[in-house]
Amino acid sequence: MTRSFRDPTMKITKLMYIFLLILFVSSSSSSSSASITSVEAASFNFTEFSTTLSDSVIEQVAFTAEGRVAYALTAFGNVYVSYDGSYSWSRLYFEGQGDDSIYSILQTANDGVFFFGVGRHHYRTVDQGATIQTVLYGYIVESISFHPNNSDWILFTVGQDICQISPTSSSCYYTLYTSDDGGVRVFTQFLPYVIPSEVSFGNAGTYAVSPYVFYVVAAASASVANSIYNYHLYQYQDFRSLLVWQEGDSETMGSYVKQSPRLLVQSCVQLYISNEFILALSLSRSGASGQLAALYVSAYGGPMLASRFPQTIDSAATYYIQDMDNGAIWMGLYEKRDDPSDEGNLYLSNGLGQDYRLTLPYITRDTIKKTTSLALAYHNVEGIVGIVFSSRSLVPGGLAQDSVHQTQGTFNQGGSWAPLVQVYDTDHHQMTCPPAPPRPDNSTLHEDIVCSLNIDFFKHPPISSDRAIGTIFAVGTVSRGVAIGPSSTADTFMSLDAGLTWTKIHEGVKMMQVGYHGSIVIALDADEPVHSLKYSLTPQVPYSWVELNFTTPTISTQTVNTPYIMPVLNETTGLWTNQTFINTTTITNVDYHDMLVDEIRVVPSLNDRWFILEGSRDDGDTTTFIHVDFSFLNIPICQGAEDPSNPSSDYEMYTPLESSGRCLLGQRVSFLRKRPSSSCFDPLPSHNTTFVNICACERADYECDYGYIIKSNTNDTCVRDESVSLAPFACRPGVSYQQTRGYRKIGGDQCQGDINLDSYTMVCPIPPPPPEPGIVEKVIHVVQTNPGTIAGAVIGSIAGVIVLVLIGYFGRQWYVSRAYNYQRKANFDEAPSGNMASSSSAAADLESARSENNAL
């Protein structure tokens, strides 16, 4: 992954918190309503740390060494470190740093951490902070890419000095450097005229060939570097040196030669690399619009191929990559680049990332960060491929009062979508919706929209984790759709079966978190200052919550004297007179030091009972960390992992979608997890998945192939989409190709047998040979009978041979051409060749066929 530091929009990078979410806690209450017990802060261990006004707020946090070492970076560039699992913190100072502040903290392989400075001072540690090394000394680093398997291997870019003053100057360009010792001593000036953010190592597919492969977008020379169209994507085989060893032949010795990069994509402006795919966006000059956008993709280390969308995509469209790591590429597409609307379309690729189809239209855009984010409503369930939730508008482009958005889920990688209708309250009763509100014209608003759970994807997004398989927390409302944005009537829900069924666990909006492997569930009020949290030990309904004050209150007393007047009878005079008296009272003040919590972090260690509450007490000017240690609970260790089928075991084998009788992407895979009813601590470092079996193929395992759609009157049958043009396949005699049936397997689907809607192999027909010339010779011998006419017969025979040869030649040409055109028409009529595979392109095949005909 490449990190660009000088772009201000990239300063606060998207933190990848691997912090776990699981549900666990025991429901000891037999009643249907949750019970709450109060516990004071003195009963457990907690510590507090706050930044100062000179530090401002904390912007980044990084954990290493299984959570024992933590680093925190403030907005003003100061770094704090904790060596005891975030109990205590101290300021970290760097040798020779001077006035340069730290700009970003980045984690690398093998528990390494890089600290990048604003100026020319940068540092790293590879031993959990025991020693700090100065790296990349003297360079103002623009971007950097780390090898995911070796913390010593880095690619970094450096701009000319003029770039710091005038980044848009024609004299400003960036140079790629490489290092194989982490930037401590060894640097190689590799390549000038690169785009800093578009430099990266490869992925798992390319590492299988060579671990040294990297990718870079660069211009060939200074003379062409002033145009974005002259920057191309190249692949280099070895980042360590400009020279590579080339073996000699039997007569010469080998030698070092300069690397020759492989040109992959011309006019490349953006590069995306995930564990599975390499995606490149290209712009080229075309037509009145001035530009034509194109996507190229490489899957699992394969060749770079052009992507195909159902319609032409030009510069008016804006892409947003939602997900590239779950067997396919999920992509948001906006029709307008300059002013994207509140809705985008969600496209999904096939398993190779090449052919796209519209999987869900009119997807809700991030309304919280609309000015800075193009993200769509999207959540894939962590640890389970194929289950995704999104929110779409049911009245696209309608009036504001008609705007209604509905959450829908897919359990087959976008093959089909449906609202979340199985929603229950704490008494396990199906939740229902009130009647739809009347409209001014006395008609009912959205009465035909099904009652379902509609999730808030942006202010309080759903939470899931690969360490808590099948468990999801979400904030939402049970309604007939919702208006765009968060709802004031939202409640908190939970699913233990990857979203098939949902249960309301809290009134109102709660911030939720689950400990490592799921032994403690935490909930606290969101969006308001608090001094307490609730925890539980089993993720089942009804919850038995314990309320815990996480701060020690300050108790003070105040004496208040209050004067008051009362009439008093004078016994001597017998008259009433007013007299003043003092009423003294003592007031006890309890200040809980309420805190607005922004995030609940799990300290990533095998001790899943450490949490950090991160927030502020002073209107956001500083950050407060409260470290909460639940070790005082003395939770017993979970037992029975070796035999999860035993009812007495604290573990179970969870198979997604098993309760509905369905397979997940053509297979049943079981996960070992702690039973939701078990109140115990799970010490296992990881949970292995157990393969069960491959399922027989069904219609649900297939989606429409490229160029095919399901129409309302086709009864779930994929039919030809005439709006999508498909290039004809150049059928050469004897060449095989793949003929589509209009369907393709959903990306990642593993089903086998039963129905087969896959494409099948066809072979182009081979025409019979033309008549043999030997037949003409036999006719000549029969005609030759009179010696007196020998000369005339010879001349006539020669002329006859010439005529027959010409007839044979043109006859064969006519036959081949007719067979070719017949097969070409069959390709169009029977199944367009958009998905027909051949060893060369259609254009090359057509040209080759023409060449063969000309040679005959």
PDB file of C-alpha atoms in Angstrom, residues 572-803:
ATOM      1  CA  THR A 572     -44.696  42.079  76.249  1.00  0.00           C
ATOM      2  CA  THR A 573     -46.528  44.293  73.812  1.00  0.00           C
ATOM      3  CA  GLY A 574     -48.754  41.664  72.358  1.00  0.00           C
ATOM      4  CA  LEU A 575     -47.790  42.858  68.854  1.00  0.00           C
ATOM      5  CA  TRP A 576     -46.513  40.845  65.858  1.00  0.00           C
ATOM      6  CA  THR A 577     -43.212  41.927  64.335  1.00  0.00           C
ATOM      7  CA  ASN A 578     -41.140  40.540  61.373  1.00  0.00           C
ATOM      8  CA  GLN A 579     -37.778  39.044  62.217  1.00  0.00           C
ATOM      9  CA  THR A 580     -35.017  37.685  59.983  1.00  0.00           C
ATOM     10  CA  PHE A 581     -33.709  34.124  60.456  1.00  0.00           C
ATOM     11  CA  ILE A 582     -30.899  32.119  58.749  1.00  0.00           C
ATOM     12  CA  ASN A 583     -31.498  28.617  57.342  1.00  0.00           C
ATOM     13  CA  THR A 584     -28.224  26.681  57.033  1.00  0.00           C
ATOM     14  CA  THR A 585     -28.082  23.697  54.657  1.00  0.00           C
ATOM     15  CA  THR A 586     -25.237  21.484  53.371  1.00  0.00           C
ATOM     16  CA  ILE A 587     -25.249  20.570  49.664  1.00  0.00           C
ATOM     17  CA  THR A 588     -23.263  17.580  48.402  1.00  0.00           C
ATOM     18  CA  ASN A 589     -21.990  17.926  44.805  1.00  0.00           C
ATOM     19  CA  VAL A 590     -20.960  14.819  42.827  1.00  0.00           C
ATOM     20  CA  ASP A 591     -19.020  15.486  39.617  1.00  0.00           C
ATOM     21  CA  TYR A 592     -18.613  12.354  37.510  1.00  0.00           C
ATOM     22  CA  HIS A 593     -16.423  14.147  34.941  1.00  0.00           C
ATOM     23  CA  ASP A 594     -18.568  13.027  32.022  1.00  0.00           C
ATOM     24  CA  MET A 595     -16.765  12.175  28.814  1.00  0.00           C
ATOM     25  CA  LEU A 596     -17.947  12.200  25.196  1.00  0.00           C
ATOM     26  CA  VAL A 597     -16.667   8.859  23.883  1.00  0.00           C
ATOM     27  CA  ASP A 598     -15.755   8.806  20.193  1.00  0.00           C
ATOM     28  CA  GLU A 599     -14.572   5.219  19.971  1.00  0.00           C
ATOM     29  CA  ILE A 600     -14.178   2.041  22.010  1.00  0.00           C
ATOM     30  CA  ARG A 601     -10.916   0.310  21.108  1.00  0.00           C
ATOM     31  CA  VAL A 602      -9.975  -3.268  21.939  1.00  0.00           C
ATOM     32  CA  VAL A 603      -6.331  -3.737  22.880  1.00  0.00           C
ATOM     33  CA  PRO A 604      -5.348  -6.504  20.422  1.00  0.00           C
ATOM     34  CA  SER A 605      -3.854  -9.123  22.712  1.00  0.00           C
ATOM     35  CA  LEU A 606      -4.697 -12.588  23.919  1.00  0.00           C
ATOM     36  CA  ASN A 607      -6.062 -10.887  27.013  1.00  0.00           C
ATOM     37  CA  ASP A 608      -9.385  -9.849  25.547  1.00  0.00           C
ATOM     38  CA  ARG A 609     -10.366  -7.914  28.651  1.00  0.00           C
ATOM     39  CA  TRP A 610      -8.530  -4.643  27.938  1.00  0.00           C
ATOM     40  CA  PHE A 611     -10.393  -1.765  26.341  1.00  0.00           C
ATOM     41  CA  ILE A 612      -9.673   1.893  25.668  1.00  0.00           C
ATOM     42  CA  LEU A 613     -12.387   4.526  25.755  1.00  0.00           C
ATOM     43  CA  GLU A 614     -11.240   7.366  23.509  1.00  0.00           C
ATOM     44  CA  GLY A 615     -12.965  10.735  23.689  1.00  0.00           C
ATOM     45  CA  SER A 616     -12.895  14.222  25.157  1.00  0.00           C
ATOM     46  CA  ARG A 617     -14.063  16.219  28.157  1.00  0.00           C
ATOM     47  CA  ASP A 618     -13.305  19.726  26.921  1.00  0.00           C
ATOM     48  CA  ASP A 619     -15.242  20.301  23.722  1.00  0.00           C
ATOM     49  CA  GLY A 620     -12.780  18.313  21.613  1.00  0.00           C
ATOM     50  CA  ASP A 621      -9.623  20.368  22.228  1.00  0.00           C
ATOM     51  CA  THR A 622      -7.758  17.393  23.739  1.00  0.00           C
ATOM     52  CA  THR A 623      -8.083  13.608  23.823  1.00  0.00           C
ATOM     53  CA  THR A 624      -8.694  11.444  26.885  1.00  0.00           C
ATOM     54  CA  PHE A 625      -7.880   7.726  27.020  1.00  0.00           C
ATOM     55  CA  ILE A 626      -9.473   5.612  29.743  1.00  0.00           C
ATOM     56  CA  HIS A 627      -7.968   2.145  29.944  1.00  0.00           C
ATOM     57  CA  VAL A 628     -10.508  -0.341  31.287  1.00  0.00           C
ATOM     58  CA  ASP A 629      -9.284  -3.707  32.577  1.00  0.00           C
ATOM     59  CA  PHE A 630     -11.939  -6.353  33.159  1.00  0.00           C
ATOM     60  CA  SER A 631      -9.493  -8.894  34.573  1.00  0.00           C
ATOM     61  CA  PHE A 632     -11.176  -8.468  37.935  1.00  0.00           C
ATOM     62  CA  LEU A 633     -14.117 -10.498  36.637  1.00  0.00           C
ATOM     63  CA  ASN A 634     -12.103 -13.734  36.880  1.00  0.00           C
ATOM     64  CA  ILE A 635     -13.926 -15.195  33.904  1.00  0.00           C
ATOM     65  CA  PRO A 636     -13.369 -18.970  33.616  1.00  0.00           C
ATOM     66  CA  ILE A 637     -11.500 -20.399  30.629  1.00  0.00           C
ATOM     67  CA  CYS A 638     -13.665 -21.862  27.868  1.00  0.00           C
ATOM     68  CA  GLN A 639     -13.543 -25.663  27.638  1.00  0.00           C
ATOM     69  CA  GLY A 640     -14.363 -28.250  24.982  1.00  0.00           C
ATOM     70  CA  ALA A 641     -12.869 -26.819  21.773  1.00  0.00           C
ATOM     71  CA  GLU A 642     -11.819 -30.334  20.732  1.00  0.00           C
ATOM     72  CA  ASP A 643     -15.450 -31.558  20.790  1.00  0.00           C
ATOM     73  CA  PRO A 644     -17.792 -28.689  19.916  1.00  0.00           C
ATOM     74  CA  SER A 645     -20.677 -31.066  19.180  1.00  0.00           C
ATOM     75  CA  ASN A 646     -20.827 -32.026  22.867  1.00  0.00           C
ATOM     76  CA  PRO A 647     -23.664 -30.070  24.541  1.00  0.00           C
ATOM     77  CA  SER A 648     -21.395 -29.392  27.523  1.00  0.00           C
ATOM     78  CA  SER A 649     -18.749 -27.719  25.335  1.00  0.00           C
ATOM     79  CA  ASP A 650     -18.347 -23.954  25.463  1.00  0.00           C
ATOM     80  CA  TYR A 651     -17.814 -24.016  21.679  1.00  0.00           C
ATOM     81  CA  GLU A 652     -19.948 -24.721  18.633  1.00  0.00           C
ATOM     82  CA  MET A 653     -19.489 -25.165  14.885  1.00  0.00           C
ATOM     83  CA  TYR A 654     -21.243 -22.278  13.149  1.00  0.00           C
ATOM     84  CA  THR A 655     -22.216 -22.706   9.495  1.00  0.00           C
ATOM     85  CA  PRO A 656     -23.498 -19.527   7.800  1.00  0.00           C
ATOM     86  CA  LEU A 657     -27.020 -19.825   6.309  1.00  0.00           C
ATOM     87  CA  GLU A 658     -27.426 -23.337   7.723  1.00  0.00           C
ATOM     88  CA  SER A 659     -30.621 -22.353   9.531  1.00  0.00           C
ATOM     89  CA  SER A 660     -32.176 -21.300   6.220  1.00  0.00           C
ATOM     90  CA  GLY A 661     -31.145 -24.505   4.455  1.00  0.00           C
ATOM     91  CA  ARG A 662     -29.017 -22.627   1.945  1.00  0.00           C
ATOM     92  CA  CYS A 663     -25.400 -22.930   0.897  1.00  0.00           C
ATOM     93  CA  LEU A 664     -23.034 -19.968   0.849  1.00  0.00           C
ATOM     94  CA  LEU A 665     -21.429 -19.541  -2.582  1.00  0.00           C
ATOM     95  CA  GLY A 666     -21.863 -23.212  -3.384  1.00  0.00           C
ATOM     96  CA  GLN A 667     -20.335 -24.644  -0.228  1.00  0.00           C
ATOM     97  CA  ARG A 668     -20.857 -25.174   3.469  1.00  0.00           C
ATOM     98  CA  VAL A 669     -17.981 -23.982   5.633  1.00  0.00           C
ATOM     99  CA  SER A 670     -18.159 -24.304   9.408  1.00  0.00           C
ATOM    100  CA  PHE A 671     -16.401 -22.003  11.878  1.00  0.00           C
ATOM    101  CA  LEU A 672     -15.409 -22.871  15.419  1.00  0.00           C
ATOM    102  CA  ARG A 673     -16.693 -20.170  17.764  1.00  0.00           C
ATOM    103  CA  LYS A 674     -17.644 -19.694  21.413  1.00  0.00           C
ATOM    104  CA  ARG A 675     -21.272 -20.448  22.121  1.00  0.00           C
ATOM    105  CA  PRO A 676     -23.283 -17.270  22.669  1.00  0.00           C
ATOM    106  CA  SER A 677     -24.623 -18.736  25.910  1.00  0.00           C
ATOM    107  CA  SER A 678     -21.198 -19.538  27.398  1.00  0.00           C
ATOM    108  CA  SER A 679     -19.847 -17.118  29.979  1.00  0.00           C
ATOM    109  CA  CYS A 680     -16.128 -17.815  29.633  1.00  0.00           C
ATOM    110  CA  PHE A 681     -12.860 -16.450  28.292  1.00  0.00           C
ATOM    111  CA  ASP A 682     -11.674 -17.865  24.954  1.00  0.00           C
ATOM    112  CA  PRO A 683      -7.849 -18.257  25.007  1.00  0.00           C
ATOM    113  CA  LEU A 684      -7.435 -19.711  21.501  1.00  0.00           C
ATOM    114  CA  PRO A 685      -5.137 -17.540  19.351  1.00  0.00           C
ATOM    115  CA  SER A 686      -7.178 -18.327  16.222  1.00  0.00           C
ATOM    116  CA  HIS A 687     -10.178 -20.347  15.136  1.00  0.00           C
ATOM    117  CA  ASN A 688      -9.705 -22.737  12.247  1.00  0.00           C
ATOM    118  CA  THR A 689     -12.422 -23.101   9.647  1.00  0.00           C
ATOM    119  CA  THR A 690     -13.575 -26.590   8.807  1.00  0.00           C
ATOM    120  CA  PHE A 691     -14.600 -27.434   5.265  1.00  0.00           C
ATOM    121  CA  VAL A 692     -17.806 -29.421   5.197  1.00  0.00           C
ATOM    122  CA  ASN A 693     -18.838 -30.112   1.613  1.00  0.00           C
ATOM    123  CA  ILE A 694     -19.423 -28.689  -1.855  1.00  0.00           C
ATOM    124  CA  CYS A 695     -23.067 -28.093  -2.710  1.00  0.00           C
ATOM    125  CA  ALA A 696     -24.913 -29.016  -5.900  1.00  0.00           C
ATOM    126  CA  CYS A 697     -25.412 -26.079  -8.240  1.00  0.00           C
ATOM    127  CA  GLU A 698     -28.718 -24.212  -8.242  1.00  0.00           C
ATOM    128  CA  ARG A 699     -30.033 -21.245 -10.175  1.00  0.00           C
ATOM    129  CA  ALA A 700     -29.041 -19.021  -7.224  1.00  0.00           C
ATOM    130  CA  ASP A 701     -25.378 -19.895  -7.873  1.00  0.00           C
ATOM    131  CA  TYR A 702     -25.515 -18.102 -11.226  1.00  0.00           C
ATOM    132  CA  GLU A 703     -25.929 -14.531 -12.340  1.00  0.00           C
ATOM    133  CA  CYS A 704     -26.511 -13.082 -15.789  1.00  0.00           C
ATOM    134  CA  ASP A 705     -23.468 -13.100 -18.030  1.00  0.00           C
ATOM    135  CA  TYR A 706     -22.133  -9.897 -19.538  1.00  0.00           C
ATOM    136  CA  GLY A 707     -24.642  -8.606 -22.084  1.00  0.00           C
ATOM    137  CA  TYR A 708     -27.619 -10.374 -20.479  1.00  0.00           C
ATOM    138  CA  ILE A 709     -30.252  -9.168 -18.013  1.00  0.00           C
ATOM    139  CA  ILE A 710     -33.373 -10.370 -16.225  1.00  0.00           C
ATOM    140  CA  LYS A 711     -36.482  -8.587 -17.403  1.00  0.00           C
ATOM    141  CA  SER A 712     -39.724  -8.360 -15.470  1.00  0.00           C
ATOM    142  CA  ASN A 713     -41.503 -10.754 -17.802  1.00  0.00           C
ATOM    143  CA  THR A 714     -38.744 -13.366 -18.166  1.00  0.00           C
ATOM    144  CA  ASN A 715     -39.362 -15.321 -14.933  1.00  0.00           C
ATOM    145  CA  ASP A 716     -35.779 -15.074 -13.585  1.00  0.00           C
ATOM    146  CA  THR A 717     -34.354 -16.024 -16.968  1.00  0.00           C
ATOM    147  CA  CYS A 718     -31.353 -14.154 -18.322  1.00  0.00           C
ATOM    148  CA  VAL A 719     -32.092 -12.747 -21.759  1.00  0.00           C
ATOM    149  CA  ARG A 720     -30.030 -10.735 -24.215  1.00  0.00           C
ATOM    150  CA  ASP A 721     -29.609  -7.069 -23.307  1.00  0.00           C
ATOM    151  CA  GLU A 722     -29.773  -5.357 -26.676  1.00  0.00           C
ATOM    152  CA  SER A 723     -28.438  -2.099 -25.203  1.00  0.00           C
ATOM    153  CA  VAL A 724     -25.047  -3.763 -24.676  1.00  0.00           C
ATOM    154  CA  SER A 725     -23.039  -4.153 -27.854  1.00  0.00           C
ATOM    155  CA  LEU A 726     -20.883  -7.257 -28.140  1.00  0.00           C
ATOM    156  CA  ALA A 727     -18.081  -7.577 -30.677  1.00  0.00           C
ATOM    157  CA  PRO A 728     -18.430 -10.627 -32.972  1.00  0.00           C
ATOM    158  CA  PHE A 729     -16.059 -13.535 -32.555  1.00  0.00           C
ATOM    159  CA  ALA A 730     -13.809 -14.109 -35.592  1.00  0.00           C
ATOM    160  CA  CYS A 731     -14.380 -17.822 -36.073  1.00  0.00           C
ATOM    161  CA  ARG A 732     -11.397 -19.423 -37.819  1.00  0.00           C
ATOM    162  CA  PRO A 733     -11.748 -23.002 -39.041  1.00  0.00           C
ATOM    163  CA  GLY A 734     -10.754 -25.435 -36.305  1.00  0.00           C
ATOM    164  CA  VAL A 735     -10.441 -22.824 -33.525  1.00  0.00           C
ATOM    165  CA  SER A 736     -12.386 -23.497 -30.312  1.00  0.00           C
ATOM    166  CA  TYR A 737     -14.178 -20.874 -28.252  1.00  0.00           C
ATOM    167  CA  GLN A 738     -16.497 -20.602 -25.248  1.00  0.00           C
ATOM    168  CA  GLN A 739     -20.183 -20.225 -26.047  1.00  0.00           C
ATOM    169  CA  THR A 740     -22.242 -18.565 -23.315  1.00  0.00           C
ATOM    170  CA  ARG A 741     -25.668 -19.725 -22.219  1.00  0.00           C
ATOM    171  CA  GLY A 742     -26.375 -16.266 -20.841  1.00  0.00           C
ATOM    172  CA  TYR A 743     -25.234 -17.138 -17.308  1.00  0.00           C
ATOM    173  CA  ARG A 744     -22.023 -17.238 -15.304  1.00  0.00           C
ATOM    174  CA  LYS A 745     -21.187 -18.454 -11.818  1.00  0.00           C
ATOM    175  CA  ILE A 746     -21.181 -15.799  -9.144  1.00  0.00           C
ATOM    176  CA  GLY A 747     -17.629 -14.738  -8.251  1.00  0.00           C
ATOM    177  CA  GLY A 748     -16.189 -17.183  -5.711  1.00  0.00           C
ATOM    178  CA  ASP A 749     -18.979 -19.765  -6.084  1.00  0.00           C
ATOM    179  CA  GLN A 750     -17.713 -23.348  -5.716  1.00  0.00           C
ATOM    180  CA  CYS A 751     -20.838 -25.418  -6.527  1.00  0.00           C
ATOM    181  CA  GLN A 752     -20.591 -28.545  -8.682  1.00  0.00           C
ATOM    182  CA  GLY A 753     -23.048 -30.840 -10.432  1.00  0.00           C
ATOM    183  CA  ASP A 754     -26.826 -30.816 -10.789  1.00  0.00           C
ATOM    184  CA  ILE A 755     -27.724 -27.939 -13.132  1.00  0.00           C
ATOM    185  CA  ASN A 756     -25.030 -26.573 -15.432  1.00  0.00           C
ATOM    186  CA  LEU A 757     -25.439 -23.080 -16.838  1.00  0.00           C
ATOM    187  CA  ASP A 758     -21.728 -22.592 -17.547  1.00  0.00           C
ATOM    188  CA  SER A 759     -20.463 -21.707 -21.000  1.00  0.00           C
ATOM    189  CA  TYR A 760     -19.481 -24.624 -23.235  1.00  0.00           C
ATOM    190  CA  THR A 761     -16.786 -25.238 -25.845  1.00  0.00           C
ATOM    191  CA  MET A 762     -17.556 -24.864 -29.550  1.00  0.00           C
ATOM    192  CA  VAL A 763     -15.261 -25.524 -32.524  1.00  0.00           C
ATOM    193  CA  CYS A 764     -15.400 -23.488 -35.708  1.00  0.00           C
ATOM    194  CA  PRO A 765     -16.288 -25.773 -38.697  1.00  0.00           C
ATOM    195  CA  ILE A 766     -13.603 -26.917 -41.147  1.00  0.00           C
ATOM    196  CA  PRO A 767     -14.735 -26.813 -44.841  1.00  0.00           C
ATOM    197  CA  PRO A 768     -14.071 -29.867 -47.119  1.00  0.00           C
ATOM    198  CA  PRO A 769     -11.104 -29.631 -49.542  1.00  0.00           C
ATOM    199  CA  PRO A 770     -11.682 -28.487 -53.222  1.00  0.00           C
ATOM    200  CA  PRO A 771     -11.685 -31.021 -56.124  1.00  0.00           C
ATOM    201  CA  GLU A 772      -8.265 -32.557 -56.859  1.00  0.00           C
ATOM    202  CA  PRO A 773      -6.453 -31.396 -60.058  1.00  0.00           C
ATOM    203  CA  GLY A 774      -5.846 -35.072 -61.018  1.00  0.00           C
ATOM    204  CA  ILE A 775      -9.417 -35.360 -62.335  1.00  0.00           C
ATOM    205  CA  VAL A 776      -8.580 -32.934 -65.131  1.00  0.00           C
ATOM    206  CA  GLU A 777      -5.664 -35.123 -66.315  1.00  0.00           C
ATOM    207  CA  LYS A 778      -7.975 -38.155 -66.675  1.00  0.00           C
ATOM    208  CA  VAL A 779     -10.327 -36.195 -68.900  1.00  0.00           C
ATOM    209  CA  ILE A 780      -7.412 -35.137 -71.098  1.00  0.00           C
ATOM    210  CA  HIS A 781      -6.321 -38.760 -71.725  1.00  0.00           C
ATOM    211  CA  VAL A 782      -9.819 -39.770 -72.746  1.00  0.00           C
ATOM    212  CA  VAL A 783     -10.142 -36.945 -75.262  1.00  0.00           C
ATOM    213  CA  GLN A 784      -6.719 -37.668 -76.912  1.00  0.00           C
ATOM    214  CA  THR A 785      -7.707 -40.211 -79.752  1.00  0.00           C
ATOM    215  CA  ASN A 786      -6.867 -38.647 -83.155  1.00  0.00           C
ATOM    216  CA  PRO A 787      -3.183 -37.963 -83.982  1.00  0.00           C
ATOM    217  CA  GLY A 788      -4.202 -35.470 -86.587  1.00  0.00           C
ATOM    218  CA  THR A 789      -5.557 -33.166 -83.984  1.00  0.00           C
ATOM    219  CA  ILE A 790      -2.711 -33.402 -81.410  1.00  0.00           C
ATOM    220  CA  ALA A 791      -1.712 -29.748 -81.605  1.00  0.00           C
ATOM    221  CA  GLY A 792      -5.277 -28.542 -81.216  1.00  0.00           C
ATOM    222  CA  ALA A 793      -5.957 -31.018 -78.429  1.00  0.00           C
ATOM    223  CA  VAL A 794      -2.868 -29.903 -76.488  1.00  0.00           C
ATOM    224  CA  ILE A 795      -3.879 -26.271 -76.751  1.00  0.00           C
ATOM    225  CA  GLY A 796      -7.464 -27.112 -75.762  1.00  0.00           C
ATOM    226  CA  SER A 797      -6.289 -29.244 -72.832  1.00  0.00           C
ATOM    227  CA  ILE A 798      -4.097 -26.469 -71.473  1.00  0.00           C
ATOM    228  CA  ALA A 799      -6.972 -24.032 -71.710  1.00  0.00           C
ATOM    229  CA  GLY A 800      -9.280 -26.523 -70.007  1.00  0.00           C
ATOM    230  CA  VAL A 801      -6.848 -27.046 -67.131  1.00  0.00           C
ATOM    231  CA  ILE A 802      -6.588 -23.292 -66.610  1.00  0.00           C
ATOM    232  CA  VAL A 803     -10.381 -22.932 -66.553  1.00  0.00           C
TER     233      VAL A 803
END
